[in-house]
């Protein structure tokens, strides 16, 4: 009988050890698309954490009743339903943010992280720990996105959340708000992070 | 065979449950979402005429709009006549609508009651690149259009943007650096809309009442 995963271990893996963006290179599309402004990024992250956690919970809850042959269809049904709820909520209570995020919210459905966790974790574990895994994966994704967004917004617009943080001496790097910059910044973050992880693992093995 | 039937029934039942839940969520928020769309339009129009700002609450926006804005038909187009508290006409507003770089750009342009000069421009919807084309909604860009006389043209256009690398010159406005296609789209949208307004307003300055106005 497989060992039950421990909450602390699940949380660490989702946040850093098996970070979906840094280690598994998942969810890259939205990492590149919404990170030119921190405000957009934060809303996207909250939306993804919600969808990931509740999708995991629902899939886990019905894991013993779900036929294998339709498990992926069911997972897509669950994920898209929660994404539509997020979209409806934004349109009703945060209309300005909904306008800015528009197409990107719908793209949460296609985010590999959510489907990946439903298939790899929620189907084999109990609802409680699956919910935690969804939250942890969402937080791990958010950590990377927020880092990319801070770098891009500060260098590209001299601001954070719209508030000026750099004086008039700073010349905005227009490339930072364009898609290529997202590639460069993300690549550098993945490179640095993996080196830290490998060095830590080597130290642990010695 | 039993497995297949179970799979079909399972998907049917779960789909029904989720669709029902989404329908409830949709119906529960339908009124507030419709209201948000209307308030957004009202706020954009009232802000241009200094009758409201970003901090004015939703209900007040609706009250001010109902008291101050009268849609009128001028030929084929509809214009919004704006009045102050003393019932003096302070502006006429026309819709902006056209194709941007990524998707449609929509907004409004407000002109003096004489129909000669622009009072303000507001953008309410677009899909332009965040940080680049998105800057069409920023104040520095929109304030350029204030006091432009729509009866004066330069090279056949009311609104002209400077091309990349060009020095500033009279009658020309600043485009957005790094967003040439969006700037070109804005130039076309504004020119088409202002020419449409000018033609309709010249033929019928007062307009006629609109039935079932929103």
mmCIF file of C-alpha atoms in Angstrom:
data_model
loop_
_atom_site.group_PDB
_atom_site.id
_atom_site.type_symbol
_atom_site.label_atom_id
_atom_site.label_comp_id
_atom_site.label_asym_id
_atom_site.label_seq_id
_atom_site.Cartn_x
_atom_site.Cartn_y
_atom_site.Cartn_z
ATOM 1 C CA UNK A 1 0.000 0.000 0.000
ATOM 2 C CA UNK A 2 1.522 3.344 -1.046
ATOM 3 C CA UNK A 3 2.505 5.720 1.768
ATOM 4 C CA UNK A 4 0.191 8.666 2.353
ATOM 5 C CA UNK A 5 1.957 11.919 1.466
ATOM 6 C CA UNK A 6 2.569 14.265 4.402
ATOM 7 C CA UNK A 7 1.112 17.781 4.250
ATOM 8 C CA UNK A 8 4.473 19.468 4.872
ATOM 9 C CA UNK A 9 6.114 17.455 2.105
ATOM 10 C CA UNK A 10 3.254 18.157 -0.312
ATOM 11 C CA UNK A 11 3.463 21.879 0.433
ATOM 12 C CA UNK A 12 7.258 22.046 0.000
ATOM 13 C CA UNK A 13 7.138 20.120 -3.293
ATOM 14 C CA UNK A 14 4.445 22.346 -4.763
ATOM 15 C CA UNK A 15 6.091 25.583 -3.657
ATOM 16 C CA UNK A 16 9.749 24.817 -4.436
ATOM 17 C CA UNK A 17 10.998 21.204 -4.642
ATOM 18 C CA UNK A 18 8.838 20.317 -7.660
ATOM 19 C CA UNK A 19 7.810 23.855 -8.562
ATOM 20 C CA UNK A 20 5.549 23.531 -11.633
ATOM 21 C CA UNK A 21 7.213 26.363 -13.565
ATOM 22 C CA UNK A 22 10.857 26.039 -12.472
ATOM 23 C CA UNK A 23 11.194 22.243 -12.278
ATOM 24 C CA UNK A 24 8.433 20.965 -14.538
ATOM 25 C CA UNK A 25 8.259 23.878 -17.028
ATOM 26 C CA UNK A 26 4.472 23.875 -16.940
ATOM 27 C CA UNK A 27 2.080 26.856 -17.208
ATOM 28 C CA UNK A 28 4.550 28.808 -19.345
ATOM 29 C CA UNK A 29 1.933 30.500 -21.593
ATOM 30 C CA UNK A 30 0.366 32.552 -18.834
ATOM 31 C CA UNK A 31 3.750 33.128 -17.192
ATOM 32 C CA UNK A 32 4.730 34.993 -20.332
ATOM 33 C CA UNK A 33 1.342 36.593 -21.085
ATOM 34 C CA UNK A 34 0.243 38.294 -17.863
ATOM 35 C CA UNK A 35 3.524 39.236 -16.166
ATOM 36 C CA UNK A 36 4.113 42.687 -17.669
ATOM 37 C CA UNK A 37 2.055 44.212 -14.863
ATOM 38 C CA UNK A 38 2.006 42.983 -11.249
ATOM 39 C CA UNK A 39 -1.687 43.800 -10.727
ATOM 40 C CA UNK A 40 -2.745 41.507 -13.588
ATOM 41 C CA UNK A 41 -0.389 38.812 -12.312
ATOM 42 C CA UNK A 42 -1.798 38.839 -8.765
ATOM 43 C CA UNK A 43 -5.371 38.387 -9.971
ATOM 44 C CA UNK A 44 -4.300 35.618 -12.322
ATOM 45 C CA UNK A 45 -2.458 33.845 -9.478
ATOM 46 C CA UNK A 46 -5.434 34.029 -7.106
ATOM 47 C CA UNK A 47 -7.674 32.688 -9.871
ATOM 48 C CA UNK A 48 -5.321 29.821 -10.583
ATOM 49 C CA UNK A 49 -4.895 28.863 -6.906
ATOM 50 C CA UNK A 50 -8.697 28.770 -6.534
ATOM 51 C CA UNK A 51 -9.199 26.643 -9.661
ATOM 52 C CA UNK A 52 -6.296 24.323 -8.872
ATOM 53 C CA UNK A 53 -7.342 23.715 -5.257
ATOM 54 C CA UNK A 54 -11.040 23.132 -5.929
ATOM 55 C CA UNK A 55 -10.420 21.076 -9.068
ATOM 56 C CA UNK A 56 -8.129 18.804 -7.065
ATOM 57 C CA UNK A 57 -10.719 18.595 -4.285
ATOM 58 C CA UNK A 58 -13.556 17.682 -6.654
ATOM 59 C CA UNK A 59 -11.560 15.151 -8.680
ATOM 60 C CA UNK A 60 -10.302 13.540 -5.470
ATOM 61 C CA UNK A 61 -13.775 13.449 -3.951
ATOM 62 C CA UNK A 62 -15.111 11.476 -6.912
ATOM 63 C CA UNK A 63 -11.927 9.519 -7.653
ATOM 64 C CA UNK A 64 -13.446 6.154 -6.712
ATOM 65 C CA UNK A 65 -16.579 6.775 -8.775
ATOM 66 C CA UNK A 66 -14.914 8.177 -11.915
ATOM 67 C CA UNK A 67 -14.558 5.600 -14.717
ATOM 68 C CA UNK A 68 -11.027 5.466 -16.126
ATOM 69 C CA UNK A 69 -12.165 5.827 -19.728
ATOM 70 C CA UNK A 70 -13.754 9.265 -19.103
ATOM 71 C CA UNK A 71 -11.438 10.572 -16.380
ATOM 72 C CA UNK A 72 -9.850 13.276 -18.578
ATOM 73 C CA UNK A 73 -13.212 14.491 -19.866
ATOM 74 C CA UNK A 74 -14.400 14.758 -16.286
ATOM 75 C CA UNK A 75 -11.269 16.645 -15.232
ATOM 76 C CA UNK A 76 -11.707 19.148 -18.076
ATOM 77 C CA UNK A 77 -15.376 19.559 -17.106
ATOM 78 C CA UNK A 78 -14.419 20.295 -13.490
ATOM 79 C CA UNK A 79 -11.558 22.670 -14.370
ATOM 80 C CA UNK A 80 -13.536 24.643 -16.954
ATOM 81 C CA UNK A 81 -16.493 24.976 -14.570
ATOM 82 C CA UNK A 82 -14.331 26.537 -11.865
ATOM 83 C CA UNK A 83 -12.668 28.823 -14.415
ATOM 84 C CA UNK A 84 -16.084 30.043 -15.578
ATOM 85 C CA UNK A 85 -16.981 30.739 -11.941
ATOM 86 C CA UNK A 86 -13.823 32.843 -11.613
ATOM 87 C CA UNK A 87 -14.712 34.678 -14.836
ATOM 88 C CA UNK A 88 -18.284 35.361 -13.673
ATOM 89 C CA UNK A 89 -17.007 36.577 -10.295
ATOM 90 C CA UNK A 90 -14.523 38.980 -11.916
ATOM 91 C CA UNK A 91 -17.115 40.350 -14.336
ATOM 92 C CA UNK A 92 -19.572 40.911 -11.486
ATOM 93 C CA UNK A 93 -17.305 42.242 -8.709
ATOM 94 C CA UNK A 94 -14.042 43.361 -10.365
ATOM 95 C CA UNK A 95 -15.129 44.535 -13.843
ATOM 96 C CA UNK A 96 -12.009 46.643 -14.496
ATOM 97 C CA UNK A 97 -9.715 43.731 -13.729
ATOM 98 C CA UNK A 98 -11.916 41.421 -15.811
ATOM 99 C CA UNK A 99 -11.408 43.727 -18.805
ATOM 100 C CA UNK A 100 -7.634 43.598 -18.403
ATOM 101 C CA UNK A 101 -7.441 39.840 -17.987
ATOM 102 C CA UNK A 102 -10.240 38.886 -20.437
ATOM 103 C CA UNK A 103 -8.781 36.098 -22.617
ATOM 104 C CA UNK A 104 -6.150 35.067 -20.073
ATOM 105 C CA UNK A 105 -8.742 33.932 -17.523
ATOM 106 C CA UNK A 106 -10.177 31.468 -20.035
ATOM 107 C CA UNK A 107 -6.663 30.196 -20.679
ATOM 108 C CA UNK A 108 -6.479 28.882 -17.105
ATOM 109 C CA UNK A 109 -8.448 25.900 -18.446
ATOM 110 C CA UNK A 110 -5.527 24.995 -20.701
ATOM 111 C CA UNK A 111 -2.917 25.478 -17.973
ATOM 112 C CA UNK A 112 -1.112 22.138 -17.765
ATOM 113 C CA UNK A 113 -0.425 22.540 -14.042
ATOM 114 C CA UNK A 114 -4.060 22.071 -13.067
ATOM 115 C CA UNK A 115 -4.739 19.071 -15.288
ATOM 116 C CA UNK A 116 -1.360 17.635 -14.319
ATOM 117 C CA UNK A 117 -2.094 17.777 -10.589
ATOM 118 C CA UNK A 118 -5.605 16.362 -11.039
ATOM 119 C CA UNK A 119 -4.220 13.408 -12.968
ATOM 120 C CA UNK A 120 -0.994 12.827 -11.016
ATOM 121 C CA UNK A 121 -2.151 13.553 -7.462
ATOM 122 C CA UNK A 122 -5.864 14.104 -6.899
ATOM 123 C CA UNK A 123 -6.855 10.812 -8.504
ATOM 124 C CA UNK A 124 -4.728 8.868 -6.053
ATOM 125 C CA UNK A 125 -5.136 10.794 -2.822
ATOM 126 C CA UNK A 126 -7.775 11.902 -0.360
ATOM 127 C CA UNK A 127 -9.625 15.230 -0.758
ATOM 128 C CA UNK A 128 -7.888 17.063 2.099
ATOM 129 C CA UNK A 129 -4.331 16.482 0.955
ATOM 130 C CA UNK A 130 -5.365 16.972 -2.679
ATOM 131 C CA UNK A 131 -6.765 20.407 -1.844
ATOM 132 C CA UNK A 132 -3.478 21.259 -0.154
ATOM 133 C CA UNK A 133 -1.540 20.036 -3.193
ATOM 134 C CA UNK A 134 -3.659 22.289 -5.411
ATOM 135 C CA UNK A 135 -2.949 25.272 -3.174
ATOM 136 C CA UNK A 136 0.774 24.469 -3.023
ATOM 137 C CA UNK A 137 1.096 24.090 -6.811
ATOM 138 C CA UNK A 138 -0.807 27.342 -7.275
ATOM 139 C CA UNK A 139 1.481 29.106 -4.808
ATOM 140 C CA UNK A 140 4.560 27.690 -6.522
ATOM 141 C CA UNK A 141 3.293 29.014 -9.849
ATOM 142 C CA UNK A 142 2.433 32.366 -8.237
ATOM 143 C CA UNK A 143 5.878 32.735 -6.704
ATOM 144 C CA UNK A 144 7.531 32.552 -10.128
ATOM 145 C CA UNK A 145 4.958 34.776 -11.845
ATOM 146 C CA UNK A 146 5.189 37.473 -9.195
ATOM 147 C CA UNK A 147 8.989 37.470 -9.438
ATOM 148 C CA UNK A 148 8.858 37.841 -13.222
ATOM 149 C CA UNK A 149 6.189 40.546 -12.964
ATOM 150 C CA UNK A 150 8.109 42.603 -10.405
ATOM 151 C CA UNK A 151 11.236 42.561 -12.578
ATOM 152 C CA UNK A 152 9.322 43.419 -15.758
ATOM 153 C CA UNK A 153 7.165 46.165 -14.284
ATOM 154 C CA UNK A 154 10.011 47.852 -12.403
ATOM 155 C CA UNK A 155 12.358 47.829 -15.378
ATOM 156 C CA UNK A 156 9.670 48.375 -18.009
ATOM 157 C CA UNK A 157 7.576 51.058 -16.298
ATOM 158 C CA UNK A 158 9.537 52.091 -13.209
ATOM 159 C CA UNK A 159 6.579 51.173 -11.016
ATOM 160 C CA UNK A 160 5.117 48.435 -8.840
ATOM 161 C CA UNK A 161 1.321 48.047 -8.836
ATOM 162 C CA UNK A 162 1.157 51.375 -10.655
ATOM 163 C CA UNK A 163 3.116 53.271 -7.978
ATOM 164 C CA UNK A 164 6.316 54.915 -9.184
ATOM 165 C CA UNK A 165 9.355 53.375 -7.480
ATOM 166 C CA UNK A 166 12.097 54.690 -9.724
ATOM 167 C CA UNK A 167 12.723 58.391 -10.232
ATOM 168 C CA UNK A 168 12.934 60.426 -13.424
ATOM 169 C CA UNK A 169 16.560 59.334 -13.814
ATOM 170 C CA UNK A 170 15.303 55.891 -14.933
ATOM 171 C CA UNK A 171 14.657 55.328 -18.653
ATOM 172 C CA UNK A 172 11.982 52.660 -19.059
ATOM 173 C CA UNK A 173 13.134 49.571 -20.919
ATOM 174 C CA UNK A 174 10.255 49.209 -23.399
ATOM 175 C CA UNK A 175 11.388 45.683 -24.240
ATOM 176 C CA UNK A 176 10.494 44.641 -20.689
ATOM 177 C CA UNK A 177 6.771 45.048 -21.385
ATOM 178 C CA UNK A 178 7.054 43.114 -24.633
ATOM 179 C CA UNK A 179 6.803 39.299 -24.848
ATOM 180 C CA UNK A 180 10.532 38.619 -25.538
ATOM 181 C CA UNK A 181 11.462 40.028 -22.133
ATOM 182 C CA UNK A 182 9.216 37.463 -20.448
ATOM 183 C CA UNK A 183 11.233 34.707 -22.129
ATOM 184 C CA UNK A 184 14.549 36.191 -21.003
ATOM 185 C CA UNK A 185 13.502 36.867 -17.410
ATOM 186 C CA UNK A 186 11.834 33.486 -16.976
ATOM 187 C CA UNK A 187 14.812 31.656 -18.466
ATOM 188 C CA UNK A 188 17.187 33.428 -16.079
ATOM 189 C CA UNK A 189 14.967 32.651 -13.075
ATOM 190 C CA UNK A 190 14.739 28.955 -14.051
ATOM 191 C CA UNK A 191 18.492 28.759 -14.569
ATOM 192 C CA UNK A 192 19.331 30.384 -11.197
ATOM 193 C CA UNK A 193 16.683 28.373 -9.317
ATOM 194 C CA UNK A 194 17.744 25.035 -10.728
ATOM 195 C CA UNK A 195 21.353 25.728 -9.846
ATOM 196 C CA UNK A 196 20.316 26.478 -6.257
ATOM 197 C CA UNK A 197 18.193 23.307 -6.119
ATOM 198 C CA UNK A 198 20.942 21.101 -7.582
ATOM 199 C CA UNK A 199 23.569 22.565 -5.227
ATOM 200 C CA UNK A 200 21.263 21.933 -2.251
ATOM 201 C CA UNK A 201 20.564 18.370 -3.381
ATOM 202 C CA UNK A 202 24.284 17.681 -3.858
ATOM 203 C CA UNK A 203 25.041 19.019 -0.390
ATOM 204 C CA UNK A 204 22.304 16.799 1.033
ATOM 205 C CA UNK A 205 23.715 13.715 -0.691
ATOM 206 C CA UNK A 206 27.274 14.221 0.662
ATOM 207 C CA UNK B 1 -21.193 -3.068 -21.750
ATOM 208 C CA UNK B 2 -22.119 -2.184 -18.175
ATOM 209 C CA UNK B 3 -18.911 -0.120 -17.868
ATOM 210 C CA UNK B 4 -19.731 1.877 -20.977
ATOM 211 C CA UNK B 5 -23.242 2.611 -19.816
ATOM 212 C CA UNK B 6 -21.947 3.644 -16.379
ATOM 213 C CA UNK B 7 -19.397 5.992 -18.001
ATOM 214 C CA UNK B 8 -22.092 7.653 -20.116
ATOM 215 C CA UNK B 9 -24.454 8.025 -17.170
ATOM 216 C CA UNK B 10 -21.622 9.356 -14.981
ATOM 217 C CA UNK B 11 -20.671 12.033 -17.513
ATOM 218 C CA UNK B 12 -24.313 12.954 -18.102
ATOM 219 C CA UNK B 13 -25.037 13.374 -14.388
ATOM 220 C CA UNK B 14 -21.842 15.289 -13.548
ATOM 221 C CA UNK B 15 -22.212 17.548 -16.597
ATOM 222 C CA UNK B 16 -25.796 18.310 -15.590
ATOM 223 C CA UNK B 17 -24.742 19.153 -12.035
ATOM 224 C CA UNK B 18 -21.971 21.493 -13.133
ATOM 225 C CA UNK B 19 -24.047 23.159 -15.859
ATOM 226 C CA UNK B 20 -26.837 23.713 -13.324
ATOM 227 C CA UNK B 21 -24.380 25.256 -10.857
ATOM 228 C CA UNK B 22 -22.962 27.567 -13.535
ATOM 229 C CA UNK B 23 -26.456 28.576 -14.642
ATOM 230 C CA UNK B 24 -27.319 29.543 -11.073
ATOM 231 C CA UNK B 25 -24.098 31.571 -10.769
ATOM 232 C CA UNK B 26 -24.808 33.238 -14.117
ATOM 233 C CA UNK B 27 -28.388 34.123 -13.224
ATOM 234 C CA UNK B 28 -27.457 35.321 -9.752
ATOM 235 C CA UNK B 29 -24.929 37.809 -11.161
ATOM 236 C CA UNK B 30 -26.637 38.742 -14.430
ATOM 237 C CA UNK B 31 -28.116 41.983 -13.155
ATOM 238 C CA UNK B 32 -24.917 43.160 -11.529
ATOM 239 C CA UNK B 33 -22.882 42.371 -14.664
ATOM 240 C CA UNK B 34 -25.329 44.239 -16.905
ATOM 241 C CA UNK B 35 -25.262 47.142 -14.479
ATOM 242 C CA UNK B 36 -21.430 47.149 -14.542
ATOM 243 C CA UNK B 37 -21.419 47.412 -18.338
ATOM 244 C CA UNK B 38 -23.905 50.284 -18.285
ATOM 245 C CA UNK B 39 -22.126 52.124 -15.479
ATOM 246 C CA UNK B 40 -18.848 51.824 -17.358
ATOM 247 C CA UNK B 41 -20.413 53.495 -20.397
ATOM 248 C CA UNK B 42 -22.108 56.178 -18.282
ATOM 249 C CA UNK B 43 -18.946 56.949 -16.311
ATOM 250 C CA UNK B 44 -16.871 57.290 -19.507
ATOM 251 C CA UNK B 45 -19.337 59.824 -20.933
ATOM 252 C CA UNK B 46 -19.820 61.800 -17.704
ATOM 253 C CA UNK B 47 -16.080 61.962 -16.920
ATOM 254 C CA UNK B 48 -15.357 63.649 -20.246
ATOM 255 C CA UNK B 49 -17.889 66.373 -19.366
ATOM 256 C CA UNK B 50 -16.637 66.765 -15.762
ATOM 257 C CA UNK B 51 -19.956 65.554 -14.361
ATOM 258 C CA UNK B 52 -18.385 62.570 -12.538
ATOM 259 C CA UNK B 53 -15.015 61.020 -11.734
ATOM 260 C CA UNK B 54 -13.519 57.603 -10.856
ATOM 261 C CA UNK B 55 -14.661 57.933 -7.234
ATOM 262 C CA UNK B 56 -18.326 58.617 -7.967
ATOM 263 C CA UNK B 57 -20.366 55.665 -6.737
ATOM 264 C CA UNK B 58 -22.479 53.527 -9.046
ATOM 265 C CA UNK B 59 -25.926 54.755 -8.026
ATOM 266 C CA UNK B 60 -24.904 58.402 -8.300
ATOM 267 C CA UNK B 61 -23.480 57.752 -11.778
ATOM 268 C CA UNK B 62 -26.817 56.319 -12.890
ATOM 269 C CA UNK B 63 -28.755 59.264 -11.402
ATOM 270 C CA UNK B 64 -26.488 61.874 -13.001
ATOM 271 C CA UNK B 65 -26.645 60.099 -16.358
ATOM 272 C CA UNK B 66 -30.453 59.943 -16.361
ATOM 273 C CA UNK B 67 -30.672 63.636 -15.464
ATOM 274 C CA UNK B 68 -27.947 64.918 -17.809
ATOM 275 C CA UNK B 69 -27.807 62.761 -20.922
ATOM 276 C CA UNK B 70 -30.377 62.789 -23.746
ATOM 277 C CA UNK B 71 -29.729 60.550 -26.783
ATOM 278 C CA UNK B 72 -30.811 62.167 -30.056
ATOM 279 C CA UNK B 73 -30.975 60.772 -33.589
ATOM 280 C CA UNK B 74 -29.038 62.722 -36.229
ATOM 281 C CA UNK B 75 -29.682 61.001 -39.548
ATOM 282 C CA UNK B 76 -28.218 57.512 -39.272
ATOM 283 C CA UNK B 77 -26.234 58.088 -36.098
ATOM 284 C CA UNK B 78 -27.116 58.601 -32.453
ATOM 285 C CA UNK B 79 -25.461 61.363 -30.437
ATOM 286 C CA UNK B 80 -25.660 62.000 -26.708
ATOM 287 C CA UNK B 81 -26.564 65.584 -25.741
ATOM 288 C CA UNK B 82 -25.189 66.417 -22.295
ATOM 289 C CA UNK B 83 -26.779 69.026 -20.001
ATOM 290 C CA UNK B 84 -25.641 70.542 -16.722
ATOM 291 C CA UNK B 85 -27.859 71.071 -13.616
ATOM 292 C CA UNK B 86 -29.157 74.365 -15.054
ATOM 293 C CA UNK B 87 -30.256 72.477 -18.207
ATOM 294 C CA UNK B 88 -27.636 74.169 -20.387
ATOM 295 C CA UNK B 89 -26.183 71.962 -23.085
ATOM 296 C CA UNK B 90 -22.482 71.479 -22.304
ATOM 297 C CA UNK B 91 -21.404 68.767 -24.754
ATOM 298 C CA UNK B 92 -22.335 66.351 -27.506
ATOM 299 C CA UNK B 93 -20.889 62.836 -27.389
ATOM 300 C CA UNK B 94 -20.318 60.421 -30.251
ATOM 301 C CA UNK B 95 -19.259 56.772 -30.124
ATOM 302 C CA UNK B 96 -15.835 55.606 -31.270
ATOM 303 C CA UNK B 97 -15.684 52.125 -32.761
ATOM 304 C CA UNK B 98 -13.116 50.489 -34.997
ATOM 305 C CA UNK B 99 -10.510 47.779 -35.416
ATOM 306 C CA UNK B 100 -7.368 48.013 -33.301
ATOM 307 C CA UNK B 101 -4.254 45.859 -33.626
ATOM 308 C CA UNK B 102 -5.558 42.832 -31.726
ATOM 309 C CA UNK B 103 -9.295 43.508 -31.566
ATOM 310 C CA UNK B 104 -11.979 46.220 -31.580
ATOM 311 C CA UNK B 105 -11.348 49.557 -29.887
ATOM 312 C CA UNK B 106 -14.410 51.333 -28.453
ATOM 313 C CA UNK B 107 -14.892 54.607 -26.682
ATOM 314 C CA UNK B 108 -16.447 58.038 -26.875
ATOM 315 C CA UNK B 109 -15.505 61.528 -28.078
ATOM 316 C CA UNK B 110 -17.112 64.625 -26.514
ATOM 317 C CA UNK B 111 -17.413 67.894 -28.423
ATOM 318 C CA UNK B 112 -18.572 71.405 -27.602
ATOM 319 C CA UNK B 113 -22.303 72.109 -28.213
ATOM 320 C CA UNK B 114 -21.267 73.979 -31.399
ATOM 321 C CA UNK B 115 -19.781 70.729 -32.675
ATOM 322 C CA UNK B 116 -16.462 72.424 -33.493
ATOM 323 C CA UNK B 117 -13.931 71.498 -30.845
ATOM 324 C CA UNK B 118 -13.183 68.297 -28.975
ATOM 325 C CA UNK B 119 -13.664 68.426 -25.198
ATOM 326 C CA UNK B 120 -12.355 64.941 -24.465
ATOM 327 C CA UNK B 121 -11.818 61.364 -25.626
ATOM 328 C CA UNK B 122 -12.381 58.216 -23.595
ATOM 329 C CA UNK B 123 -11.525 54.585 -24.380
ATOM 330 C CA UNK B 124 -13.813 51.963 -22.826
ATOM 331 C CA UNK B 125 -12.797 48.713 -24.488
ATOM 332 C CA UNK B 126 -9.761 47.378 -26.298
ATOM 333 C CA UNK B 127 -7.551 44.283 -26.591
ATOM 334 C CA UNK B 128 -4.259 46.061 -27.230
ATOM 335 C CA UNK B 129 -0.942 44.881 -25.805
ATOM 336 C CA UNK B 130 -0.604 45.671 -22.065
ATOM 337 C CA UNK B 131 2.088 48.307 -21.524
ATOM 338 C CA UNK B 132 2.159 49.273 -25.217
ATOM 339 C CA UNK B 133 -1.078 49.701 -27.172
ATOM 340 C CA UNK B 134 -2.927 49.673 -23.851
ATOM 341 C CA UNK B 135 -1.479 53.168 -23.270
ATOM 342 C CA UNK B 136 -4.260 54.616 -25.452
ATOM 343 C CA UNK B 137 -6.275 54.765 -22.226
ATOM 344 C CA UNK B 138 -3.646 56.874 -20.406
ATOM 345 C CA UNK B 139 -4.276 60.547 -19.705
ATOM 346 C CA UNK B 140 -1.175 61.936 -21.460
ATOM 347 C CA UNK B 141 -2.373 60.352 -24.728
ATOM 348 C CA UNK B 142 -6.041 61.332 -24.486
ATOM 349 C CA UNK B 143 -5.447 64.911 -23.355
ATOM 350 C CA UNK B 144 -3.789 65.648 -26.733
ATOM 351 C CA UNK B 145 -7.166 65.636 -28.437
ATOM 352 C CA UNK B 146 -8.684 68.391 -26.279
ATOM 353 C CA UNK B 147 -9.401 71.659 -28.116
ATOM 354 C CA UNK B 148 -8.800 70.092 -31.550
ATOM 355 C CA UNK B 149 -10.986 71.852 -34.137
ATOM 356 C CA UNK B 150 -12.653 69.168 -36.252
ATOM 357 C CA UNK B 151 -13.256 71.593 -39.122
ATOM 358 C CA UNK B 152 -9.508 72.004 -39.689
ATOM 359 C CA UNK B 153 -7.693 69.266 -41.567
ATOM 360 C CA UNK B 154 -4.031 68.588 -42.237
ATOM 361 C CA UNK B 155 -3.283 66.340 -45.216
ATOM 362 C CA UNK B 156 -6.973 65.406 -45.377
ATOM 363 C CA UNK B 157 -7.133 64.264 -41.747
ATOM 364 C CA UNK B 158 -8.472 65.871 -38.571
ATOM 365 C CA UNK B 159 -6.157 63.818 -36.313
ATOM 366 C CA UNK B 160 -2.551 63.182 -37.370
ATOM 367 C CA UNK B 161 0.093 61.316 -35.423
ATOM 368 C CA UNK B 162 3.808 61.936 -35.810
ATOM 369 C CA UNK B 163 5.644 59.120 -37.543
ATOM 370 C CA UNK B 164 8.586 57.356 -35.896
ATOM 371 C CA UNK B 165 11.606 59.653 -35.653
ATOM 372 C CA UNK B 166 9.717 62.779 -36.757
ATOM 373 C CA UNK B 167 10.251 66.009 -34.841
ATOM 374 C CA UNK B 168 7.231 67.641 -33.209
ATOM 375 C CA UNK B 169 5.220 69.922 -35.509
ATOM 376 C CA UNK B 170 1.957 71.873 -35.219
ATOM 377 C CA UNK B 171 -1.217 69.907 -35.864
ATOM 378 C CA UNK B 172 0.449 66.567 -35.159
ATOM 379 C CA UNK B 173 0.162 64.462 -32.016
ATOM 380 C CA UNK B 174 2.414 61.973 -30.271
ATOM 381 C CA UNK B 175 1.805 58.329 -31.085
ATOM 382 C CA UNK B 176 2.708 55.517 -28.682
ATOM 383 C CA UNK B 177 6.317 54.325 -28.823
ATOM 384 C CA UNK B 178 6.466 50.643 -29.705
ATOM 385 C CA UNK B 179 2.754 50.537 -30.680
ATOM 386 C CA UNK B 180 2.726 51.792 -34.269
ATOM 387 C CA UNK B 181 -0.168 49.621 -35.419
ATOM 388 C CA UNK B 182 -2.347 50.641 -32.452
ATOM 389 C CA UNK B 183 -1.524 54.309 -33.048
ATOM 390 C CA UNK B 184 -2.405 53.956 -36.750
ATOM 391 C CA UNK B 185 -5.685 52.291 -35.783
ATOM 392 C CA UNK B 186 -6.522 55.071 -33.338
ATOM 393 C CA UNK B 187 -5.801 57.678 -36.006
ATOM 394 C CA UNK B 188 -8.208 55.967 -38.405
ATOM 395 C CA UNK B 189 -10.906 55.382 -35.772
ATOM 396 C CA UNK B 190 -10.827 59.010 -34.617
ATOM 397 C CA UNK B 191 -10.828 60.445 -38.127
ATOM 398 C CA UNK B 192 -13.664 58.218 -39.332
ATOM 399 C CA UNK B 193 -15.749 58.950 -36.242
ATOM 400 C CA UNK B 194 -15.180 62.709 -36.293
ATOM 401 C CA UNK B 195 -15.951 62.984 -40.015
ATOM 402 C CA UNK B 196 -19.127 60.956 -39.488
ATOM 403 C CA UNK B 197 -20.112 63.274 -36.637
ATOM 404 C CA UNK B 198 -19.302 66.418 -38.614
ATOM 405 C CA UNK B 199 -21.427 65.340 -41.572
ATOM 406 C CA UNK B 200 -24.436 64.280 -39.479
ATOM 407 C CA UNK B 201 -24.255 67.332 -37.183
ATOM 408 C CA UNK B 202 -24.004 69.747 -40.120
ATOM 409 C CA UNK B 203 -27.187 68.345 -41.705
ATOM 410 C CA UNK B 204 -29.170 68.219 -38.472
ATOM 411 C CA UNK B 205 -27.621 70.001 -35.437
ATOM 412 C CA UNK B 206 -30.592 69.468 -33.118
ATOM 413 C CA UNK B 207 -31.478 65.882 -33.940
ATOM 414 C CA UNK B 208 -34.733 64.117 -33.113
ATOM 415 C CA UNK B 209 -35.935 62.142 -30.122
ATOM 416 C CA UNK B 210 -34.915 58.514 -29.763
ATOM 417 C CA UNK B 211 -37.451 55.908 -28.647
ATOM 418 C CA UNK B 212 -36.437 53.297 -26.001
ATOM 419 C CA UNK B 213 -33.147 55.091 -25.347
ATOM 420 C CA UNK B 214 -30.684 53.353 -22.985
#
